[in-house]
Amino acid sequence: MTNAGRDEILVLVERTAQGDVAASAAEVIGAAAGIGTPVALVVTAPGAPGEPARVAAELGAARVLLAEHPGAATGLGVAEVDALAAAVDAVRPGAVLVPHSVDGRDAAGAVAVRRGLALAVDAVGVSRGADGVIAHHSVYGGAYDVDSTVTTGPLVVTLRHGAVDARAEPRPLVLERLEVTPSGRRAARVDGVEPVGAASGRPALQGADRVVAGGRGLGSKEQFAVVEELADELGAAVGASRAAVDAGYVPHAYQVGQTGAVVAPQLYVALGISGAVQHRAGMQTARTIVAVNKDPDAPIFDIADFGVVGDVFTVVPQLVARLRERRG
Ligand code: FAD
């Protein structure tokens, strides 16, 4: 079966733990609109409010498939996989786009296995070629650009959050109910959710527009406050290198890189970070990279758009003061 010419692109609309449409939905629907006609899949518990379907149409979905599944409220991912598999059968799309979140990766992998489809993970963009949809990846810390595609079946693609700027035009809601037979597969049950970092009042690292990150160069947990001060001035999320996490300056949830969060913000400020390849793997696709490091040969300067060779404790307070002045 080849789906190369099929125009409709199936998109999984991810929801937050509170049931709202996740920020990734605008990007995934925007990416789908660039290569075809977005068909959004919204998975809810039976009788849940229809608000997410309306949001999906506002974000540009030409059709919204509403799948009611008893496992949607508490089951870990099985409802999404059951619904995605049913939607693939019903739509026969040109491709399936899913956010590259922890849950999205799970769902994408599982549906690819269930339907025998190829999976392309952590794409930073998608386009169309002669054989169908092509996924674009930035790998090895951004050192190589790689394209992947398949000649049979729709490609299942997970899209990196923050990597796609395109947004689709709003559309009127065209709602269709999708019949889904629960597979009855076993799932862990979620009894409660407590968002990490909500207490700080800062944006979440994943999906943030701006990130200020600190490394071992900050020297101590107390001195890491310099990073937080600049982040708050810019309305940015706080990130860190693994060395800063290992040294106990901040919790692991802040780590950016190969074994941490992969971010693609508009602005990434790296303070006292050398720029090891494992760190770059998590931030290299940021639109603008600013680095402050006292070593002029630090590898971070190879990828920085703006670099300051200097001591963070001299440079950052001046930067914060100037930003405050400009704000008045
Ligand atoms: P360093 O390399 O020690 O650099 C500190 C920098 O601060 C130096 O460049 C120094 O010049 C500068 N500096 C010092 N004082 C100042 C000052 N006062 N003002 C300005 N600059 C100053 N790393 C990650 O970050 N994320 C990952 O996900 C990750 N995963 C890994 C996975 C594996 C399998 C392995 C092997 C490693 C991984 N690492 C990861 C670790 C990575 O290799 C580096 O060790 C780490 O990124 C270094 O962190 P750093 O830049 O903060 O520290």
Short mmCIF file of C-alpha atoms and ligand atoms in Angstrom, two decimals:
data_model
loop_
_atom_site.label_atom_id
_atom_site.label_comp_id
_atom_site.label_asym_id
_atom_site.label_seq_id
_atom_site.Cartn_x
_atom_site.Cartn_y
_atom_site.Cartn_z
CA MET A 1 0.00 0.00 0.00
CA THR A 2 1.44 3.41 -0.86
CA ASN A 3 0.02 6.55 0.61
CA ALA A 4 2.39 8.91 -1.22
CA GLY A 5 -0.35 10.82 -2.99
CA ARG A 6 -2.81 10.99 -0.10
CA ASP A 7 -3.46 14.58 0.84
CA GLU A 8 -4.85 14.17 4.35
CA ILE A 9 -2.37 14.28 7.20
CA LEU A 10 -3.52 12.75 10.47
CA VAL A 11 -2.47 14.72 13.55
CA LEU A 12 -2.70 13.61 17.18
CA VAL A 13 -3.85 16.53 19.32
CA GLU A 14 -2.08 16.21 22.62
CA ARG A 15 -3.76 17.33 25.83
CA THR A 16 -2.33 18.58 29.10
CA ALA A 17 -2.99 16.77 32.37
CA GLN A 18 -5.70 19.40 32.96
CA GLY A 19 -7.42 18.39 29.70
CA ASP A 20 -6.52 21.52 27.71
CA VAL A 21 -5.10 21.32 24.20
CA ALA A 22 -1.29 21.29 24.53
CA ALA A 23 0.83 24.05 22.96
CA SER A 24 2.33 21.47 20.59
CA ALA A 25 -1.01 21.16 18.73
CA ALA A 26 -0.56 24.48 16.89
CA GLU A 27 2.84 23.37 15.61
CA VAL A 28 1.81 19.89 14.56
CA ILE A 29 -1.33 21.12 12.76
CA GLY A 30 0.76 23.95 11.22
CA ALA A 31 3.31 21.42 9.93
CA ALA A 32 0.51 19.21 8.55
CA ALA A 33 -1.03 22.17 6.70
CA GLY A 34 2.30 22.72 4.93
CA ILE A 35 2.19 19.24 3.34
CA GLY A 36 -1.54 18.53 3.00
CA THR A 37 -4.89 18.80 4.72
CA PRO A 38 -4.74 18.42 8.50
CA VAL A 39 -7.18 15.96 10.08
CA ALA A 40 -6.99 16.24 13.87
CA LEU A 41 -7.63 13.37 16.23
CA VAL A 42 -8.94 14.34 19.67
CA VAL A 43 -9.20 11.57 22.25
CA THR A 44 -11.47 12.14 25.25
CA ALA A 45 -13.24 10.23 27.97
CA PRO A 46 -16.91 9.52 27.09
CA GLY A 47 -19.05 12.60 27.70
CA ALA A 48 -16.08 14.95 28.20
CA PRO A 49 -16.50 18.60 27.03
CA GLY A 50 -15.98 19.13 23.29
CA GLU A 51 -13.79 22.22 23.75
CA PRO A 52 -10.55 20.57 22.48
CA ALA A 53 -12.23 19.77 19.13
CA ARG A 54 -13.19 23.43 18.68
CA VAL A 55 -9.61 24.49 19.51
CA ALA A 56 -8.22 22.02 16.97
CA ALA A 57 -10.40 23.60 14.24
CA GLU A 58 -9.26 27.07 15.29
CA LEU A 59 -5.69 25.86 14.92
CA GLY A 60 -6.42 24.83 11.33
CA ALA A 61 -7.78 21.27 11.29
CA ALA A 62 -10.04 20.73 8.27
CA ARG A 63 -11.76 17.80 10.02
CA VAL A 64 -11.70 16.82 13.66
CA LEU A 65 -12.16 13.17 14.59
CA LEU A 66 -13.50 12.83 18.11
CA ALA A 67 -12.69 9.48 19.67
CA GLU A 68 -14.33 8.70 22.99
CA HIS A 69 -12.47 6.05 24.95
CA PRO A 70 -13.06 4.92 28.53
CA GLY A 71 -9.30 4.77 29.11
CA ALA A 72 -8.70 8.38 28.09
CA ALA A 73 -9.09 9.84 31.58
CA THR A 74 -6.75 7.57 33.51
CA GLY A 75 -5.06 4.96 31.31
CA LEU A 76 -1.51 5.66 30.27
CA GLY A 77 -1.58 6.05 26.49
CA VAL A 78 -3.62 3.01 25.44
CA ALA A 79 -6.65 5.15 24.52
CA GLU A 80 -4.51 7.31 22.20
CA VAL A 81 -2.96 4.26 20.53
CA ASP A 82 -6.35 2.54 20.05
CA ALA A 83 -7.76 5.77 18.59
CA LEU A 84 -4.74 6.46 16.38
CA ALA A 85 -4.87 2.93 14.96
CA ALA A 86 -8.60 3.32 14.20
CA ALA A 87 -7.97 6.76 12.65
CA VAL A 88 -5.18 5.41 10.41
CA ASP A 89 -7.62 2.76 9.13
CA ALA A 90 -10.42 5.29 8.60
CA VAL A 91 -8.43 8.15 7.03
CA ARG A 92 -5.61 6.29 5.23
CA PRO A 93 -3.52 9.46 5.58
CA GLY A 94 -0.40 10.53 3.71
CA ALA A 95 1.40 10.71 7.06
CA VAL A 96 0.72 10.71 10.79
CA LEU A 97 2.17 13.59 12.83
CA VAL A 98 2.53 13.33 16.59
CA PRO A 99 4.29 15.71 19.04
CA HIS A 100 7.70 14.46 20.18
CA SER A 101 6.69 14.54 23.85
CA VAL A 102 7.13 11.60 26.20
CA ASP A 103 3.50 10.53 25.67
CA GLY A 104 3.61 11.35 21.95
CA ARG A 105 6.67 9.17 21.41
CA ASP A 106 4.95 6.30 23.20
CA ALA A 107 1.80 6.62 21.10
CA ALA A 108 3.71 7.01 17.82
CA GLY A 109 5.89 3.98 18.46
CA ALA A 110 2.98 1.81 19.53
CA VAL A 111 0.74 2.71 16.58
CA ALA A 112 3.62 2.15 14.16
CA VAL A 113 4.06 -1.36 15.57
CA ARG A 114 0.33 -2.13 15.57
CA ARG A 115 -0.15 -1.07 11.95
CA GLY A 116 3.28 -2.10 10.65
CA LEU A 117 4.24 1.46 9.70
CA ALA A 118 7.63 3.17 9.57
CA LEU A 119 8.47 5.64 12.32
CA ALA A 120 10.63 8.77 11.98
CA VAL A 121 11.37 10.34 15.36
CA ASP A 122 12.34 13.83 16.51
CA ALA A 123 11.81 15.58 13.18
CA VAL A 124 12.44 19.33 13.01
CA GLY A 125 10.28 19.69 9.88
CA VAL A 126 8.36 17.84 7.19
CA SER A 127 7.97 18.31 3.43
CA ARG A 128 6.63 16.44 0.43
CA GLY A 129 8.74 14.65 -2.16
CA ALA A 130 7.98 12.37 -5.10
CA ASP A 131 7.61 9.34 -2.81
CA GLY A 132 5.49 11.05 -0.19
CA VAL A 133 6.17 12.82 3.08
CA ILE A 134 9.77 13.45 4.08
CA ALA A 135 10.80 14.02 7.70
CA HIS A 136 13.81 16.28 8.34
CA HIS A 137 16.05 15.66 11.34
CA SER A 138 18.94 17.48 12.97
CA VAL A 139 21.23 14.83 14.49
CA TYR A 140 24.53 14.47 16.39
CA GLY A 141 24.09 17.79 18.11
CA GLY A 142 23.05 19.45 14.88
CA ALA A 143 26.23 18.39 13.04
CA TYR A 144 24.21 16.60 10.33
CA ASP A 145 20.86 17.14 8.67
CA VAL A 146 19.13 13.86 7.81
CA ASP A 147 15.98 13.21 5.78
CA SER A 148 13.86 10.11 6.12
CA THR A 149 10.94 8.80 4.10
CA VAL A 150 9.22 5.52 3.20
CA THR A 151 7.82 4.11 0.00
CA THR A 152 5.10 2.02 1.63
CA GLY A 153 2.36 3.11 4.01
CA PRO A 154 2.08 6.44 5.75
CA LEU A 155 5.17 7.59 7.66
CA VAL A 156 4.55 8.15 11.39
CA VAL A 157 6.54 11.23 12.42
CA THR A 158 7.20 12.71 15.85
CA LEU A 159 7.84 16.47 15.66
CA ARG A 160 10.21 18.30 18.00
CA HIS A 161 8.39 20.90 20.06
CA GLY A 162 9.39 24.43 19.06
CA ALA A 163 10.97 23.46 15.73
CA VAL A 164 8.07 24.41 13.45
CA ASP A 165 7.07 28.07 13.08
CA ALA A 166 4.32 27.61 10.48
CA ARG A 167 0.75 28.01 11.71
CA ALA A 168 -2.43 27.06 9.83
CA GLU A 169 -5.40 29.32 9.18
CA PRO A 170 -8.41 28.77 11.47
CA ARG A 171 -11.20 26.65 9.97
CA PRO A 172 -14.86 26.09 10.85
CA LEU A 173 -15.36 23.03 13.02
CA VAL A 174 -16.17 19.89 11.01
CA LEU A 175 -16.64 17.26 13.69
CA GLU A 176 -16.87 13.52 13.09
CA ARG A 177 -17.16 10.81 15.68
CA LEU A 178 -14.60 8.04 15.30
CA GLU A 179 -15.70 4.60 16.44
CA VAL A 180 -12.94 3.04 18.51
CA THR A 181 -13.07 -0.44 19.97
CA PRO A 182 -10.98 -0.43 23.15
CA SER A 183 -8.21 -2.99 22.74
CA GLY A 184 -8.28 -3.84 26.42
CA ARG A 185 -4.47 -3.73 26.50
CA ARG A 186 -2.99 -3.27 29.93
CA ALA A 187 -2.08 0.24 31.02
CA ALA A 188 -0.75 1.82 34.17
CA ARG A 189 -3.39 3.93 35.85
CA VAL A 190 -2.74 7.62 36.58
CA ASP A 191 -4.31 8.59 39.91
CA GLY A 192 -2.96 12.13 40.17
CA VAL A 193 -0.66 14.62 38.45
CA GLU A 194 1.52 17.24 40.08
CA PRO A 195 3.26 19.53 37.55
CA VAL A 196 7.00 19.88 38.23
CA GLY A 197 8.22 23.47 38.45
CA ALA A 198 4.76 25.02 38.52
CA ALA A 199 5.64 26.66 41.80
CA SER A 200 8.41 28.75 40.20
CA GLY A 201 5.93 30.66 38.02
CA ARG A 202 8.40 30.39 35.10
CA PRO A 203 7.51 28.89 31.75
CA ALA A 204 8.04 25.14 31.43
CA LEU A 205 11.38 24.29 29.81
CA GLN A 206 9.83 22.08 27.14
CA GLY A 207 8.20 24.33 24.57
CA ALA A 208 9.46 27.61 26.08
CA ASP A 209 10.03 30.50 23.68
CA ARG A 210 13.13 31.62 25.56
CA VAL A 211 15.56 29.60 27.67
CA VAL A 212 18.42 30.82 29.85
CA ALA A 213 20.69 27.93 30.82
CA GLY A 214 23.64 27.71 33.18
CA GLY A 215 26.58 25.34 33.36
CA ARG A 216 29.37 24.30 35.67
CA GLY A 217 30.85 27.77 35.16
CA LEU A 218 28.29 29.12 37.64
CA GLY A 219 30.33 27.46 40.38
CA SER A 220 27.65 26.82 43.01
CA LYS A 221 23.94 26.44 43.67
CA GLU A 222 23.82 29.92 45.24
CA GLN A 223 25.58 31.54 42.28
CA PHE A 224 23.18 29.82 39.85
CA ALA A 225 20.75 32.56 40.96
CA VAL A 226 22.41 34.74 38.29
CA VAL A 227 20.89 32.46 35.64
CA GLU A 228 17.45 32.64 37.25
CA GLU A 229 17.63 36.43 37.51
CA LEU A 230 18.29 36.83 33.79
CA ALA A 231 15.62 34.24 32.98
CA ASP A 232 13.04 36.15 35.01
CA GLU A 233 14.01 39.41 33.36
CA LEU A 234 13.48 37.82 29.93
CA GLY A 235 10.39 35.81 30.93
CA ALA A 236 12.39 32.70 30.06
CA ALA A 237 12.53 29.12 31.29
CA VAL A 238 15.64 27.98 33.16
CA GLY A 239 17.82 25.20 31.79
CA ALA A 240 21.14 23.67 32.76
CA SER A 241 23.97 21.51 31.52
CA ARG A 242 24.41 18.04 32.92
CA ALA A 243 27.52 19.14 34.82
CA ALA A 244 25.43 21.79 36.60
CA VAL A 245 22.78 19.19 37.42
CA ASP A 246 25.36 16.64 38.60
CA ALA A 247 26.91 19.31 40.82
CA GLY A 248 23.50 19.83 42.46
CA TYR A 249 22.92 23.42 41.30
CA VAL A 250 19.44 22.52 39.95
CA PRO A 251 17.25 19.39 39.66
CA HIS A 252 17.50 17.01 36.72
CA ALA A 253 14.24 18.36 35.24
CA TYR A 254 16.27 21.40 34.11
CA GLN A 255 18.83 19.42 32.10
CA VAL A 256 19.11 20.20 28.40
CA GLY A 257 20.82 17.77 26.05
CA GLN A 258 21.11 14.23 24.88
CA THR A 259 19.97 12.81 28.21
CA GLY A 260 17.74 15.74 29.14
CA ALA A 261 15.19 17.98 27.46
CA VAL A 262 15.44 18.78 23.76
CA VAL A 263 14.38 22.38 23.22
CA ALA A 264 14.06 24.61 20.16
CA PRO A 265 13.28 28.08 21.53
CA GLN A 266 13.51 31.40 19.71
CA LEU A 267 16.29 32.43 22.10
CA TYR A 268 18.76 30.23 24.01
CA VAL A 269 21.23 31.93 26.34
CA ALA A 270 24.08 29.66 27.50
CA LEU A 271 25.94 30.93 30.57
CA GLY A 272 29.17 29.20 31.66
CA ILE A 273 28.45 26.21 29.39
CA SER A 274 31.30 24.80 27.31
CA GLY A 275 29.08 23.45 24.53
CA ALA A 276 29.82 19.71 24.62
CA VAL A 277 28.17 17.76 21.81
CA GLN A 278 25.78 16.10 24.28
CA HIS A 279 24.56 19.54 25.40
CA ARG A 280 24.28 20.82 21.84
CA ALA A 281 22.06 17.86 20.96
CA GLY A 282 19.39 19.47 23.12
CA MET A 283 19.56 23.09 21.98
CA GLN A 284 21.30 23.43 18.63
CA THR A 285 18.09 24.09 16.71
CA ALA A 286 17.31 27.20 18.79
CA ARG A 287 16.70 30.18 16.47
CA THR A 288 19.20 32.52 18.18
CA ILE A 289 21.95 31.33 20.50
CA VAL A 290 23.75 33.73 22.84
CA ALA A 291 26.75 32.48 24.82
CA VAL A 292 28.74 33.99 27.67
CA ASN A 293 31.94 32.12 28.48
CA LYS A 294 35.34 33.26 29.73
CA ASP A 295 37.17 30.82 27.45
CA PRO A 296 37.35 32.23 23.89
CA ASP A 297 37.93 28.69 22.56
CA ALA A 298 34.84 27.17 24.18
CA PRO A 299 32.98 25.11 21.52
CA ILE A 300 29.71 26.86 22.34
CA PHE A 301 31.03 29.85 20.35
CA ASP A 302 31.09 27.66 17.20
CA ILE A 303 27.28 27.63 17.20
CA ALA A 304 26.51 30.95 18.94
CA ASP A 305 24.93 33.78 16.95
CA PHE A 306 26.18 36.24 19.58
CA GLY A 307 29.07 35.47 21.89
CA VAL A 308 30.53 37.39 24.82
CA VAL A 309 33.97 36.34 26.05
CA GLY A 310 33.81 37.26 29.70
CA ASP A 311 32.92 36.34 33.24
CA VAL A 312 29.22 35.60 33.74
CA PHE A 313 29.29 37.38 37.09
CA THR A 314 30.46 40.60 35.39
CA VAL A 315 28.46 40.33 32.15
CA VAL A 316 25.06 39.08 33.36
CA PRO A 317 24.42 41.71 36.09
CA GLN A 318 25.15 44.43 33.48
CA LEU A 319 22.79 42.76 31.04
CA VAL A 320 20.04 42.53 33.66
CA ALA A 321 20.56 46.21 34.59
CA ARG A 322 20.30 47.27 30.92
CA LEU A 323 17.14 45.20 30.40
CA ARG A 324 15.59 46.83 33.50
CA GLU A 325 16.57 50.29 32.23
CA ARG A 326 14.92 49.58 28.87
CA ARG A 327 11.77 48.42 30.57
CA GLY A 328 11.76 51.73 32.47
P1 FAD B 1 32.16 22.33 31.55
O1 FAD B 1 32.47 21.52 30.36
O2 FAD B 1 33.02 22.14 32.76
O3 FAD B 1 32.21 23.84 31.09
C1 FAD B 1 32.09 24.93 31.98
C2 FAD B 1 32.34 26.17 31.14
O4 FAD B 1 32.16 27.32 31.95
C3 FAD B 1 33.75 26.25 30.57
O5 FAD B 1 33.64 26.45 29.16
C4 FAD B 1 34.37 27.46 31.25
O6 FAD B 1 35.22 28.22 30.38
C5 FAD B 1 33.13 28.27 31.60
N1 FAD B 1 33.30 29.13 32.79
C6 FAD B 1 33.81 28.81 34.00
N2 FAD B 1 33.70 29.85 34.83
C7 FAD B 1 33.10 30.86 34.13
C8 FAD B 1 32.73 32.19 34.46
N3 FAD B 1 32.89 32.71 35.68
N4 FAD B 1 32.18 32.96 33.49
C9 FAD B 1 31.99 32.46 32.22
N5 FAD B 1 32.32 31.20 31.86
C10 FAD B 1 32.87 30.41 32.82
N6 FAD B 1 25.69 17.28 29.06
C11 FAD B 1 24.59 18.06 28.97
O7 FAD B 1 24.66 19.29 29.17
N7 FAD B 1 23.37 17.50 28.69
C12 FAD B 1 23.21 16.17 28.46
O8 FAD B 1 22.07 15.73 28.23
C13 FAD B 1 24.35 15.33 28.53
N8 FAD B 1 24.25 14.02 28.28
C14 FAD B 1 25.39 13.26 28.29
C15 FAD B 1 25.31 11.90 27.94
C16 FAD B 1 26.47 11.13 27.91
C17 FAD B 1 26.35 9.68 27.52
C18 FAD B 1 27.73 11.71 28.24
C19 FAD B 1 28.97 10.87 28.20
C20 FAD B 1 27.80 13.04 28.59
C21 FAD B 1 26.65 13.83 28.63
N9 FAD B 1 26.71 15.17 28.98
C22 FAD B 1 25.60 15.94 28.86
C23 FAD B 1 27.93 15.78 29.56
C24 FAD B 1 28.73 16.59 28.56
O9 FAD B 1 29.65 15.74 27.90
C25 FAD B 1 29.53 17.70 29.30
O10 FAD B 1 30.33 17.09 30.28
C26 FAD B 1 28.67 18.74 29.96
O11 FAD B 1 27.73 19.26 29.02
C27 FAD B 1 29.56 19.89 30.45
O12 FAD B 1 28.78 20.82 31.14
P2 FAD B 1 29.30 22.32 31.26
O13 FAD B 1 29.49 22.91 29.91
O14 FAD B 1 28.40 23.01 32.22
O15 FAD B 1 30.69 22.13 32.05
#
